[in-house]
Every structure is written in structure tokens, then in C-alpha cells.
Short mmCIF file of C-alpha atoms and ligand atoms in Angstrom, two decimals:
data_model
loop_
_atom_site.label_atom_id
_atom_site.label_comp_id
_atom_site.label_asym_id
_atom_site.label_seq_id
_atom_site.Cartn_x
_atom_site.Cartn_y
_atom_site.Cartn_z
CA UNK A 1 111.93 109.21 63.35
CA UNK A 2 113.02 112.02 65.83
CA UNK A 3 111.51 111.77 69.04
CA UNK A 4 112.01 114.94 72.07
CA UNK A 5 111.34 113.60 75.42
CA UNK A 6 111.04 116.01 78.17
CA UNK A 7 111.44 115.28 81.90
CA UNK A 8 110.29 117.40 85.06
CA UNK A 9 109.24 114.57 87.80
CA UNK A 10 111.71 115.64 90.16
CA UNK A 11 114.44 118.12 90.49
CA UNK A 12 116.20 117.85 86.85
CA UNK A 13 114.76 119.71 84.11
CA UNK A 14 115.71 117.60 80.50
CA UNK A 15 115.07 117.61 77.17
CA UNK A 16 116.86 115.37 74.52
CA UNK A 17 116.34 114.30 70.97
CA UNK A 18 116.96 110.41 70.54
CA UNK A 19 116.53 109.02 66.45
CA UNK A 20 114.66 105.76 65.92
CA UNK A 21 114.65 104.84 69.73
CA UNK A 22 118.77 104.31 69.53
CA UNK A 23 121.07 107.37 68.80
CA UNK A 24 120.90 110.07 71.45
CA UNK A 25 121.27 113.28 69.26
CA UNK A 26 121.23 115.31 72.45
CA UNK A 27 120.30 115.36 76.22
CA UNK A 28 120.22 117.92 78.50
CA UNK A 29 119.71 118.13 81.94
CA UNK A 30 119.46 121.05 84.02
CA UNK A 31 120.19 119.80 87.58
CA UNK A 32 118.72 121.42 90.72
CA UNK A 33 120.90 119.50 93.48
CA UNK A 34 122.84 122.60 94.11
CA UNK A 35 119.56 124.67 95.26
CA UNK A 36 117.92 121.54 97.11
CA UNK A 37 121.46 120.29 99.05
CA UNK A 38 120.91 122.70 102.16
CA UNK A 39 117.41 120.51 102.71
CA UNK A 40 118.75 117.29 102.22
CA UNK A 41 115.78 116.35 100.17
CA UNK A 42 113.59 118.10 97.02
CA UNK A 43 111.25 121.28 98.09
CA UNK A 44 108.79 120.87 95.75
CA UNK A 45 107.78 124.51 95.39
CA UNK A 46 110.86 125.48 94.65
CA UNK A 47 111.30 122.61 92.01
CA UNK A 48 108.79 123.73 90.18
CA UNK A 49 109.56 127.47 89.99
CA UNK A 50 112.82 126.39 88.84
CA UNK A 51 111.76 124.21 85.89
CA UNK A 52 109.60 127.18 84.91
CA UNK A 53 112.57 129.05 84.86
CA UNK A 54 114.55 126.63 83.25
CA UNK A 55 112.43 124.47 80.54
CA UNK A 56 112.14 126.42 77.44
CA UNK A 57 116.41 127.27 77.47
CA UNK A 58 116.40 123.16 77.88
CA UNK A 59 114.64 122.62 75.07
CA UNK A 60 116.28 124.80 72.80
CA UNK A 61 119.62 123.75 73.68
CA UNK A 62 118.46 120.29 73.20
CA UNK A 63 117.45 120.96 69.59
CA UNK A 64 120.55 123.34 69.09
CA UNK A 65 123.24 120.07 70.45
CA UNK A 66 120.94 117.88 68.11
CA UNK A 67 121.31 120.40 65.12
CA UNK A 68 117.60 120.22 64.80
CA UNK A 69 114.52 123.01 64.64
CA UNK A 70 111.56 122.38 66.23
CA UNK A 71 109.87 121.75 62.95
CA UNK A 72 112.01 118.52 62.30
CA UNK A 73 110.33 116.37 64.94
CA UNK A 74 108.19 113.90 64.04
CA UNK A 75 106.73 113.44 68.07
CA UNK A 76 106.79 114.37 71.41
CA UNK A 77 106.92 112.40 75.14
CA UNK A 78 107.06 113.85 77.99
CA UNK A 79 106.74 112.18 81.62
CA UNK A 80 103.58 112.75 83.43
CA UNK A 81 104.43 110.55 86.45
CA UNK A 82 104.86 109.16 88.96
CA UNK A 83 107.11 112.30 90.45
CA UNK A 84 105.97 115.45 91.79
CA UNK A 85 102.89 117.38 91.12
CA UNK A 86 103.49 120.87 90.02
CA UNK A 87 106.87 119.89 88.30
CA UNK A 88 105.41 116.95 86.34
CA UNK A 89 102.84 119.70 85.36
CA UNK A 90 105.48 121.76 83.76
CA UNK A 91 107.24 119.53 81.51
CA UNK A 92 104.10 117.88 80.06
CA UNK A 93 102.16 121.47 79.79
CA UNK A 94 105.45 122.55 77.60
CA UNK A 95 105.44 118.84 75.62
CA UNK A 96 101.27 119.21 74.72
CA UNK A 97 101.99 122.86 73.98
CA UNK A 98 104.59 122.03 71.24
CA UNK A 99 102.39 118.64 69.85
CA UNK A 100 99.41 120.85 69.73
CA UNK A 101 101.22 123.87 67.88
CA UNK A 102 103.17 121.79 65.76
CA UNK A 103 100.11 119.11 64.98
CA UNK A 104 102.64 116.31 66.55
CA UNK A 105 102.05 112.89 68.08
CA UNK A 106 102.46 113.31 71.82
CA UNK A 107 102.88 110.92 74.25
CA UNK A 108 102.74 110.62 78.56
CA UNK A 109 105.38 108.67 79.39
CA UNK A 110 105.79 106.76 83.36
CA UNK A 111 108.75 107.57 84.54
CA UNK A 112 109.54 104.53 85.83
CA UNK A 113 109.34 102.24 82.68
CA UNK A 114 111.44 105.22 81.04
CA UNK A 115 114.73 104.52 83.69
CA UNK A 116 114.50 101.12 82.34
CA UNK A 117 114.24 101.82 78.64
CA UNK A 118 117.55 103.86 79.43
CA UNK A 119 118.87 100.22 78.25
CA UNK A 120 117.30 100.11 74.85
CA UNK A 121 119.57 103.29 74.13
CA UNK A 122 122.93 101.57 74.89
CA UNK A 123 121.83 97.90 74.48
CA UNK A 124 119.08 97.91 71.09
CA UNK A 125 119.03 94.15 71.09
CA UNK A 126 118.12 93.72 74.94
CA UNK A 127 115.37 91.69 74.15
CA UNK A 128 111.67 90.57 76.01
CA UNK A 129 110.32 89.07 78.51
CA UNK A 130 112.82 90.65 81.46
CA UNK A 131 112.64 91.27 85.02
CA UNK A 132 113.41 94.91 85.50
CA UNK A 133 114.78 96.62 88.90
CA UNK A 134 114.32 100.61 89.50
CA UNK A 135 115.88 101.52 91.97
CA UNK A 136 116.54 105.47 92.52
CA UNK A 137 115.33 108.61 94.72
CA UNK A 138 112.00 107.75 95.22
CA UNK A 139 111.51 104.28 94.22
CA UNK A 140 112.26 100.71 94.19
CA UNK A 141 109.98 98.41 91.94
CA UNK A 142 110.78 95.13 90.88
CA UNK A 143 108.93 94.08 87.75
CA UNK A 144 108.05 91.68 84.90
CA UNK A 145 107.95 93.25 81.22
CA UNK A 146 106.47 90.52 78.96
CA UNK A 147 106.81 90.14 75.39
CA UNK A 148 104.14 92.72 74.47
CA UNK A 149 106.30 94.85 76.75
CA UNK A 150 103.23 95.56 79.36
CA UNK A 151 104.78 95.92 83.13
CA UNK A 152 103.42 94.26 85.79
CA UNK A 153 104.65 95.06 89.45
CA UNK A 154 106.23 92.13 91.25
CA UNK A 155 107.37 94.14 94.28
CA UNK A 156 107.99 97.32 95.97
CA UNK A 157 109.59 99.28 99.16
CA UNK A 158 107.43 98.85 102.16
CA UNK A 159 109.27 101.94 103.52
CA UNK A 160 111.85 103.94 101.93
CA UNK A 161 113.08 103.86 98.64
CA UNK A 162 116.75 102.80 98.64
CA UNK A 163 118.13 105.63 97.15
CA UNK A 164 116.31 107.82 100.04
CA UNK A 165 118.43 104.89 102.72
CA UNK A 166 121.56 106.24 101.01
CA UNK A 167 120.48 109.60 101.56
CA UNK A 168 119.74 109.25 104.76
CA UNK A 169 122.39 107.32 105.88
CA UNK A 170 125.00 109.73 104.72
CA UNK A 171 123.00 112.52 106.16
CA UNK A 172 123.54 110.09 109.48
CA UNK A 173 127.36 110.23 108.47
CA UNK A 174 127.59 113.78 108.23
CA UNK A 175 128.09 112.90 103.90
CA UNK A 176 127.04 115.43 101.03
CA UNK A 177 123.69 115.14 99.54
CA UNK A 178 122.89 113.28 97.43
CA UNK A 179 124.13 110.72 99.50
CA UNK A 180 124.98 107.79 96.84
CA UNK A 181 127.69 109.05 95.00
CA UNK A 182 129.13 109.94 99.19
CA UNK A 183 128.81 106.71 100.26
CA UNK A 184 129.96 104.94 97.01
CA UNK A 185 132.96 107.02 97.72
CA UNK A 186 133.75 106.44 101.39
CA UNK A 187 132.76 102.62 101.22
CA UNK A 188 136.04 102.36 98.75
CA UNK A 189 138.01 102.55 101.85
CA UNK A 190 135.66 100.50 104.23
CA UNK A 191 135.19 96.97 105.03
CA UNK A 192 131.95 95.70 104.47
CA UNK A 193 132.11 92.81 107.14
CA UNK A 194 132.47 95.72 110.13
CA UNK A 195 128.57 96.31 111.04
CA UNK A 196 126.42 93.74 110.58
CA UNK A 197 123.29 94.73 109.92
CA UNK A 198 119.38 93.41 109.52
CA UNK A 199 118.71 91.86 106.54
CA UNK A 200 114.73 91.70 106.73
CA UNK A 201 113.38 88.52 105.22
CA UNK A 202 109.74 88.49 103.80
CA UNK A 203 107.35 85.54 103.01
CA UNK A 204 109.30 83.38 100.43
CA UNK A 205 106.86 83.80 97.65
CA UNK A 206 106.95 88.09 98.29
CA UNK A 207 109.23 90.13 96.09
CA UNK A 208 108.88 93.36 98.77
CA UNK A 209 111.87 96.04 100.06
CA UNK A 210 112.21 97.60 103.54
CA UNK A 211 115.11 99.40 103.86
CA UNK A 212 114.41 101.60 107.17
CA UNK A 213 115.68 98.70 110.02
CA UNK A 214 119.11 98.96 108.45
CA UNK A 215 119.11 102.81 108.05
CA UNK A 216 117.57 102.97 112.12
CA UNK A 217 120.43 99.91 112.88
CA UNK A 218 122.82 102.54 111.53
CA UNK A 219 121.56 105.70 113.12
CA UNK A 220 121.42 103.74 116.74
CA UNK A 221 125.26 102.37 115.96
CA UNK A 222 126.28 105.83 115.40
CA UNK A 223 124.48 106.88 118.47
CA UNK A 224 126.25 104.51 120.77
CA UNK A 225 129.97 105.35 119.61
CA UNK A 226 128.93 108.61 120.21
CA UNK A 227 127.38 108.15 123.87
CA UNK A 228 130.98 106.42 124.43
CA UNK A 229 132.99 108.92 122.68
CA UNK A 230 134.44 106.81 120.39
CA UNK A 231 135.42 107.72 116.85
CA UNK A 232 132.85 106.86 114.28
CA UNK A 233 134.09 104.23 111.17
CA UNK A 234 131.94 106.39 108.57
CA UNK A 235 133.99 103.70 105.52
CA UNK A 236 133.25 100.36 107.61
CA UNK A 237 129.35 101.50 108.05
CA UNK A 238 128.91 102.72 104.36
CA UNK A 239 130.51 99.77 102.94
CA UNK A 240 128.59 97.57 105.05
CA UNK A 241 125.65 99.61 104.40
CA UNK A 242 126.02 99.29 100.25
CA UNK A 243 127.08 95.28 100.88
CA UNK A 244 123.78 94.78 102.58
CA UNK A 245 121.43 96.78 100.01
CA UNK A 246 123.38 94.82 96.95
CA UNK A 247 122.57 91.60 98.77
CA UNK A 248 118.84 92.62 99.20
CA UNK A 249 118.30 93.94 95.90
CA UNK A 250 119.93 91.02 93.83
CA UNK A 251 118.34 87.66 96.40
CA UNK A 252 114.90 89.60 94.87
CA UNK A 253 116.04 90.02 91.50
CA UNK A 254 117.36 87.00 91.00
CA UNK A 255 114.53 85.04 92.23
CA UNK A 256 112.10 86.88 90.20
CA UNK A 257 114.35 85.83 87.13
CA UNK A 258 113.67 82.48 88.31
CA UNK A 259 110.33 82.52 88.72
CA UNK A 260 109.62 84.44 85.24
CA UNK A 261 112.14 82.21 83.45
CA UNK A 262 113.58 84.87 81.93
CA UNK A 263 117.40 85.24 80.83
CA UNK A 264 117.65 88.97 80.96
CA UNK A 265 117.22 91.18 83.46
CA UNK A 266 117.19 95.54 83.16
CA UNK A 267 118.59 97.42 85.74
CA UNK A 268 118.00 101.68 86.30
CA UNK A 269 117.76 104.47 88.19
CA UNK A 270 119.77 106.29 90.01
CA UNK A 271 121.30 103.88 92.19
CA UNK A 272 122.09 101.55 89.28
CA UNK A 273 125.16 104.15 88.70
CA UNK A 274 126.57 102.58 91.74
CA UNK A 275 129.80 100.71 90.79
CA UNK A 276 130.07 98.21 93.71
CA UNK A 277 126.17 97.43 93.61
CA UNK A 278 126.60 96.89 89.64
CA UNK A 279 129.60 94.36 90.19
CA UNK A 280 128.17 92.18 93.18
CA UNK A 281 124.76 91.59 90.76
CA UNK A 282 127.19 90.57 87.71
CA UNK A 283 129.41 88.62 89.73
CA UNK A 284 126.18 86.84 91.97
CA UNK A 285 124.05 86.65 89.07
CA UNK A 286 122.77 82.61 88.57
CA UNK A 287 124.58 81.03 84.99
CA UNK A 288 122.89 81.80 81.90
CA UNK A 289 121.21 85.60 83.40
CA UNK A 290 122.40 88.59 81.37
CA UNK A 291 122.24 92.03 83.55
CA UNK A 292 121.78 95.36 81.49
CA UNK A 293 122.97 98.92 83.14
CA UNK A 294 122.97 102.22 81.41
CA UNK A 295 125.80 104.19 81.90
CA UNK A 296 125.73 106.37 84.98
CA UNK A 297 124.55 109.17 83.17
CA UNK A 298 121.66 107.17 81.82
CA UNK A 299 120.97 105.57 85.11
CA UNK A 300 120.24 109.57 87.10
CA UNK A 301 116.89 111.31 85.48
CA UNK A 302 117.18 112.74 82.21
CA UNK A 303 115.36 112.98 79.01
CA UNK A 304 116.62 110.58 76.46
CA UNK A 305 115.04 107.79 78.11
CA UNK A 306 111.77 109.60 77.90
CA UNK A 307 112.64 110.23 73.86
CA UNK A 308 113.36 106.57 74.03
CA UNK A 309 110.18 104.71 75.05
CA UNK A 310 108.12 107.37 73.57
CA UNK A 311 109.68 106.32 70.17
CA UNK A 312 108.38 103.02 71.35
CA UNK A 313 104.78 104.16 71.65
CA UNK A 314 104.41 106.27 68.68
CA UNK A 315 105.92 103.85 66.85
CA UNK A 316 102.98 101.44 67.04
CA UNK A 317 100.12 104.28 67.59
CA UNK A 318 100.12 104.43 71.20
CA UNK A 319 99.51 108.29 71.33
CA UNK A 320 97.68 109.83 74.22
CA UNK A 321 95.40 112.40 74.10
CA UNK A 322 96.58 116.15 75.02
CA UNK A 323 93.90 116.01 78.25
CA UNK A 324 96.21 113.99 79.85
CA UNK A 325 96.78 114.70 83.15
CA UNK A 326 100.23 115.32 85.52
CA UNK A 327 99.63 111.22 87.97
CA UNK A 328 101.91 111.86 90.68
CA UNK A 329 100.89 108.36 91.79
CA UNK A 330 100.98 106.79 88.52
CA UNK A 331 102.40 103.16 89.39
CA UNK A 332 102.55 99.73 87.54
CA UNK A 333 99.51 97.18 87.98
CA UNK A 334 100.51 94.18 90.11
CA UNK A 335 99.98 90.96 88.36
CA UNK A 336 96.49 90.72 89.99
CA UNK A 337 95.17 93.78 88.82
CA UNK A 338 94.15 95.00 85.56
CA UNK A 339 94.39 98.53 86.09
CA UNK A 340 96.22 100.76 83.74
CA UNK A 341 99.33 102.20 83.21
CA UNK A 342 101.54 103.14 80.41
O1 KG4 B 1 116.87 108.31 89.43
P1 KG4 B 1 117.32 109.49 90.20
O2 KG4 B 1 118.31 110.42 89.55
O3 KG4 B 1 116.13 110.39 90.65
C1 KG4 B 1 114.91 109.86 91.06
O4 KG4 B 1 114.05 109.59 90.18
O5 KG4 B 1 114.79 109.68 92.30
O6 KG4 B 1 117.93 108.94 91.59
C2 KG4 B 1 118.46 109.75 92.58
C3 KG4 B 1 118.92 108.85 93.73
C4 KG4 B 1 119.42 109.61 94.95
O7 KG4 B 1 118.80 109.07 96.10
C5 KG4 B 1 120.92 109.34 94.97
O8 KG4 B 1 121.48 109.29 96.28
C6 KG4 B 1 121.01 107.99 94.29
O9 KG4 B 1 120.02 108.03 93.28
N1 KG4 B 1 122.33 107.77 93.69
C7 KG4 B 1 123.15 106.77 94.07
C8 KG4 B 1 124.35 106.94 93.32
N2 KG4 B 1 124.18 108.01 92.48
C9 KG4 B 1 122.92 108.50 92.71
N3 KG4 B 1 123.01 105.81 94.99
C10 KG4 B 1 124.04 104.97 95.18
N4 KG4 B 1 125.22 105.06 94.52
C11 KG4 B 1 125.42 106.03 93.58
N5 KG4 B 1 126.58 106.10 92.93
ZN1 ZN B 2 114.16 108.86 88.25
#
């Protein structure tokens, strides 16, 4: 089965063929960091001219790399959210477009399930139930996938996502945007014991983020040295900075895998590329729990993770009518709720 997915949440426009849910025959992605790095952050009117602009040269490159026409594919996903309005709009008008003209299954696919399917591409015997962690841009969930593969929400970010805390602490530092890959870089050099900063503990039973006290800790520390003249340890205060989210993110993690009994545990998103957060989990992770990573270019927004779980869904019928609508909020139900959500 050959499966396009096609992704325009944010500010990469992708399309990529992946074959039976596995073998990545292609994925492109059309990157608009250059045009966005002068506001540190995504202007969503722009974004979406741009994937106008952009989509249908994606796509055809994506079938040209995969040595494929358009007529080969047996199916179609495309993310309609969460992400941002008017560029989710363009990706999944495109996807319906080409299932409609081409009488093809088509599928809506929730961006956030997709960054964790990532795995399935470089891992195909990663198995259910597993606790998965996104953790990029614009989110941080924590969540349970159960056998049947439904996701329920365990936790979330009470304030900023923790890829938007290392934008805007290296935006504080005077970094490059996106600010992960700047810190990652810096913190090489840094020692992680210089700034100590809040660690923010919740109810034991709650599986919730904040991340702004340490980003404000940071911005006030830089503020002093300033006041005083004194030069500021940008290394120190990133690597103390990415010591303090990896021991955040993994206590959660790891106590969810407890709680769910589970033995794996699926990591993704953006921030999931970062080397030094990826070794502290391995290295803190309890005896007998397995952590999955994509590679870093499976971990950043891009298509064949979309191709992925859509291959998933189509696979056992799970189609989705062509009315479906761009859900900039689309999120997972908590395990309360029975609302739904792909
Ligand atoms: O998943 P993604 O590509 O887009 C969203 O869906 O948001 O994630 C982008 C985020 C940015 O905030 C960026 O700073 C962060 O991922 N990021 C990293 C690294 N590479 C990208 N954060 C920490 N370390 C990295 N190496
Ligand atoms: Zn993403």
C-alpha cells in the first residue's frame, strides 16, 4: 500500500510517500524558518501564503524522489490539526482535492499522534500499550496509547510548550531562532550545576508541565548580571536550562510508565532531536523501560509520519469523510472524557 501524507500545521510544508506504514519512499519538507527568524516566532499569515506557494512543487517532488505518479497511490492523509488555521486549511484542501479526483481513501490525521508514529517508521515492532511524550513548538502532551491504539491525555503544559522555553530562552541569550538546536549547541560547553533553577512540583497524582518560572528565573538572572555589569555565562544557563527540562520531562514520563505498567515508552517532536535530553531519559530510565526516538529528522514536522499513521487508519477502514474540517484545537481526550479525536 502507498500512502502520501501531507503536512501544513505550522511553518513546514511536506509531502512524503511511506509503503506499508515502514519504508519512507520520499519526504519532503519545505521549511519556512528562514522567512519567520526575524519574528522569533511563526506569522501565521505569512505561513499560509507560503504553503500556497509552496504545496503543489512539494508534492510533486515527493512523488518524483518516490518514483511514483499520482495515479499509483492507493490513499491519502493529511493533518488537519491541532496547528494553525489557514495553513492546516491548505494542506488538507490539496489532500481532499487529490482523494476526491483520484476516487482515493483520505484520511485527517492529528498531528500530534503523527510525531509519535514517527517511531513506527524506524522501529516497526515498537509495540502497544506505551506512554508517549510530544514535546515540540507548540506542545507538550504526555499520553497513554492502549492496545487498540486510542490516546488518552495524561498531561499537558500549564504554560508554555517546552520547545517555545527554548525559544525563548535563547531569544533571552541573544541565540538564533529556533532556539533548540542554539542552546543544544552552547550547553556543550556549559555546566549544568551553575544556575539552579525552579523545578515546579505538582500534586503527586498530576502528570502537568509549566515551564515559564524557569524561563522568568532565567530572564531575571540575566537581568541582574546585567544591572551589575557582569559578563553573562550564556553555556552555564543553557546547560542548566536543558538539565532542568530533561529532569522535568523524564520524573513525568517515567511515572506515567509506572502507573500504566507499560515497558515502552515513544518519544517525538521537535525537541526529542535534542541529544543531551535523549541521553539523560536512556540513562535515568527505571530497569526493564525501552525509550523509542526517531531520528532528528523524524522528530521536526514533516510528512512521513503523517503517510505513516494514515497507513494505520486506512488500513483497518478508518477513512474520514472529505467534509472534514481544518481543528486548530484538535487535542486528545483525557482519560475522563469520551470525546473524540483521531
Ligand atoms: O515539532 P516541531 O518541528 O514543530 C512543532 O510542531 O512545533 O518543533 C519545533 C520546536 C522548536 O521550538 C525548536 O526550538 C525545538 O522544536 N527544537 C529543539 C531542538 N531542535 C528543535 N529543542 C531542543 N533541542 C533541539 N535540538
Ligand atoms: Zn510538530
Amino acid at each position: 500500500m502507498l500512502i502520501m501524507g501531507i503536512e501544513t500545521s505550522c511553518d513546514e510544508t511536506a509531502a512524503g510517500v511511506v509503503r506499508e506504514g515502514k519504508e519512507i519512499l520520499s519526504n519532503v519538507v519545505a521549511s519556512q524558518v528562514s522567512i519567520h527568524k526575524e519574528f522569533w516566532g511563526i506569522v501565521p499569515e505569512i505561513a499560509s501564503r507560503k504553503h500556497i506557494e509552496v504545496i503543489i512543487p512539494v508534492i510533486r517532488k515527493a512523488l518524483k524522489d518516490a518514483q511514483i505518479k499520482l495515479t499509483d497511490l492507493n490513499g491519502i492523509g493529511a493533518t488537519y490539526g491541532p496547528g494553525l488555521l489557514g495553513s492546516l486549511m491548505v494542506g488538507l484542501t490539496v489532500a481532499k482535492g487529490i482523494a476526491y479526483s483520484l476516487g482515493l481513501p483520505f484520511v485527517g490525521i492529528n498531528h500530534l499522534k503523527a510525531h509519535l508514529y514517527a517511531n513506527f517508521l524506524q522501529y516497526p515492532n515498537l509495540s502497544f500499550p506505551l506512554v508517549g511524550l510530544i514535546i515540540s513548538g507548540g506542545h507538550t502532551e504526555l499520553v497513554y496509547l492502549s492496545k487498540d491504539t486510542k490516546c488518552k491525555l495524561l498531561g499537558t503544559t500549564r504554560d508554555d510548550a517546552v520547545g517555545e522555553a527554548f525559544d525563548k530562552v535563547a531569544r533571552i541569550l541573544k541565540l538564533s531562532y529556533p532556539g533548540g538546536p542554539a542552546i543544544e549547541k552552547i550547553a556543550q560547553k556549559g555546566n549544568p550545576q551553575m544556575v539552579d533553577l525552579p523545578h515546579l512540583h505538582f500534586k503527586k497524582e498530576n502528570f502537568d508541565f509549566s515551564f515559564s518560572g524557569i524561563k522568568t528565573a532565567i530572564l531575571y538572572y540575566v537581568r541582574e548580571l546585567q544591572k551589575r555589569k557582569t559578563p553573562i555565562p550564556a553555556s552555564d544557563i543553557a546547560a542548566s536550562f536543558q538539565l532542568r527540562v530533561a529532569e522535568i520531562l523524564s520524573e513525568k514520563l517515567f511515572k506515567a510508565a509506572s502507573l500504566k505498567k507499560v515497558k515502552n515508552i515513544a518519544i517525538g517532536g521537535g525537541v526529542a532531536s535534542n541529544n543531551f535530553i535523549r541521553e539523560f531519559m536512556e540513562k535515568n530510565a527505571p530497569p526493564g523501560i525501552k525509550i523509542f526516538f526517531p531520528s532528528p529528522e523524524l522528530c521536526t514536522d514533516n510528512a512521513a509520519m503523517v503517510a505513516c499513521l494514515a497507513y494505520f487508519k486506512i488500513k483497518k477502514g478508518k477513512t474520514s469523510p472529505l467534509s472534514l474540517e481544518a481543528q486548530p484545537g484538535l487535542s486528545f481526550p483525557t482519560s475522563s472524557s469520551t470525546t473524540h479525536s483521531s
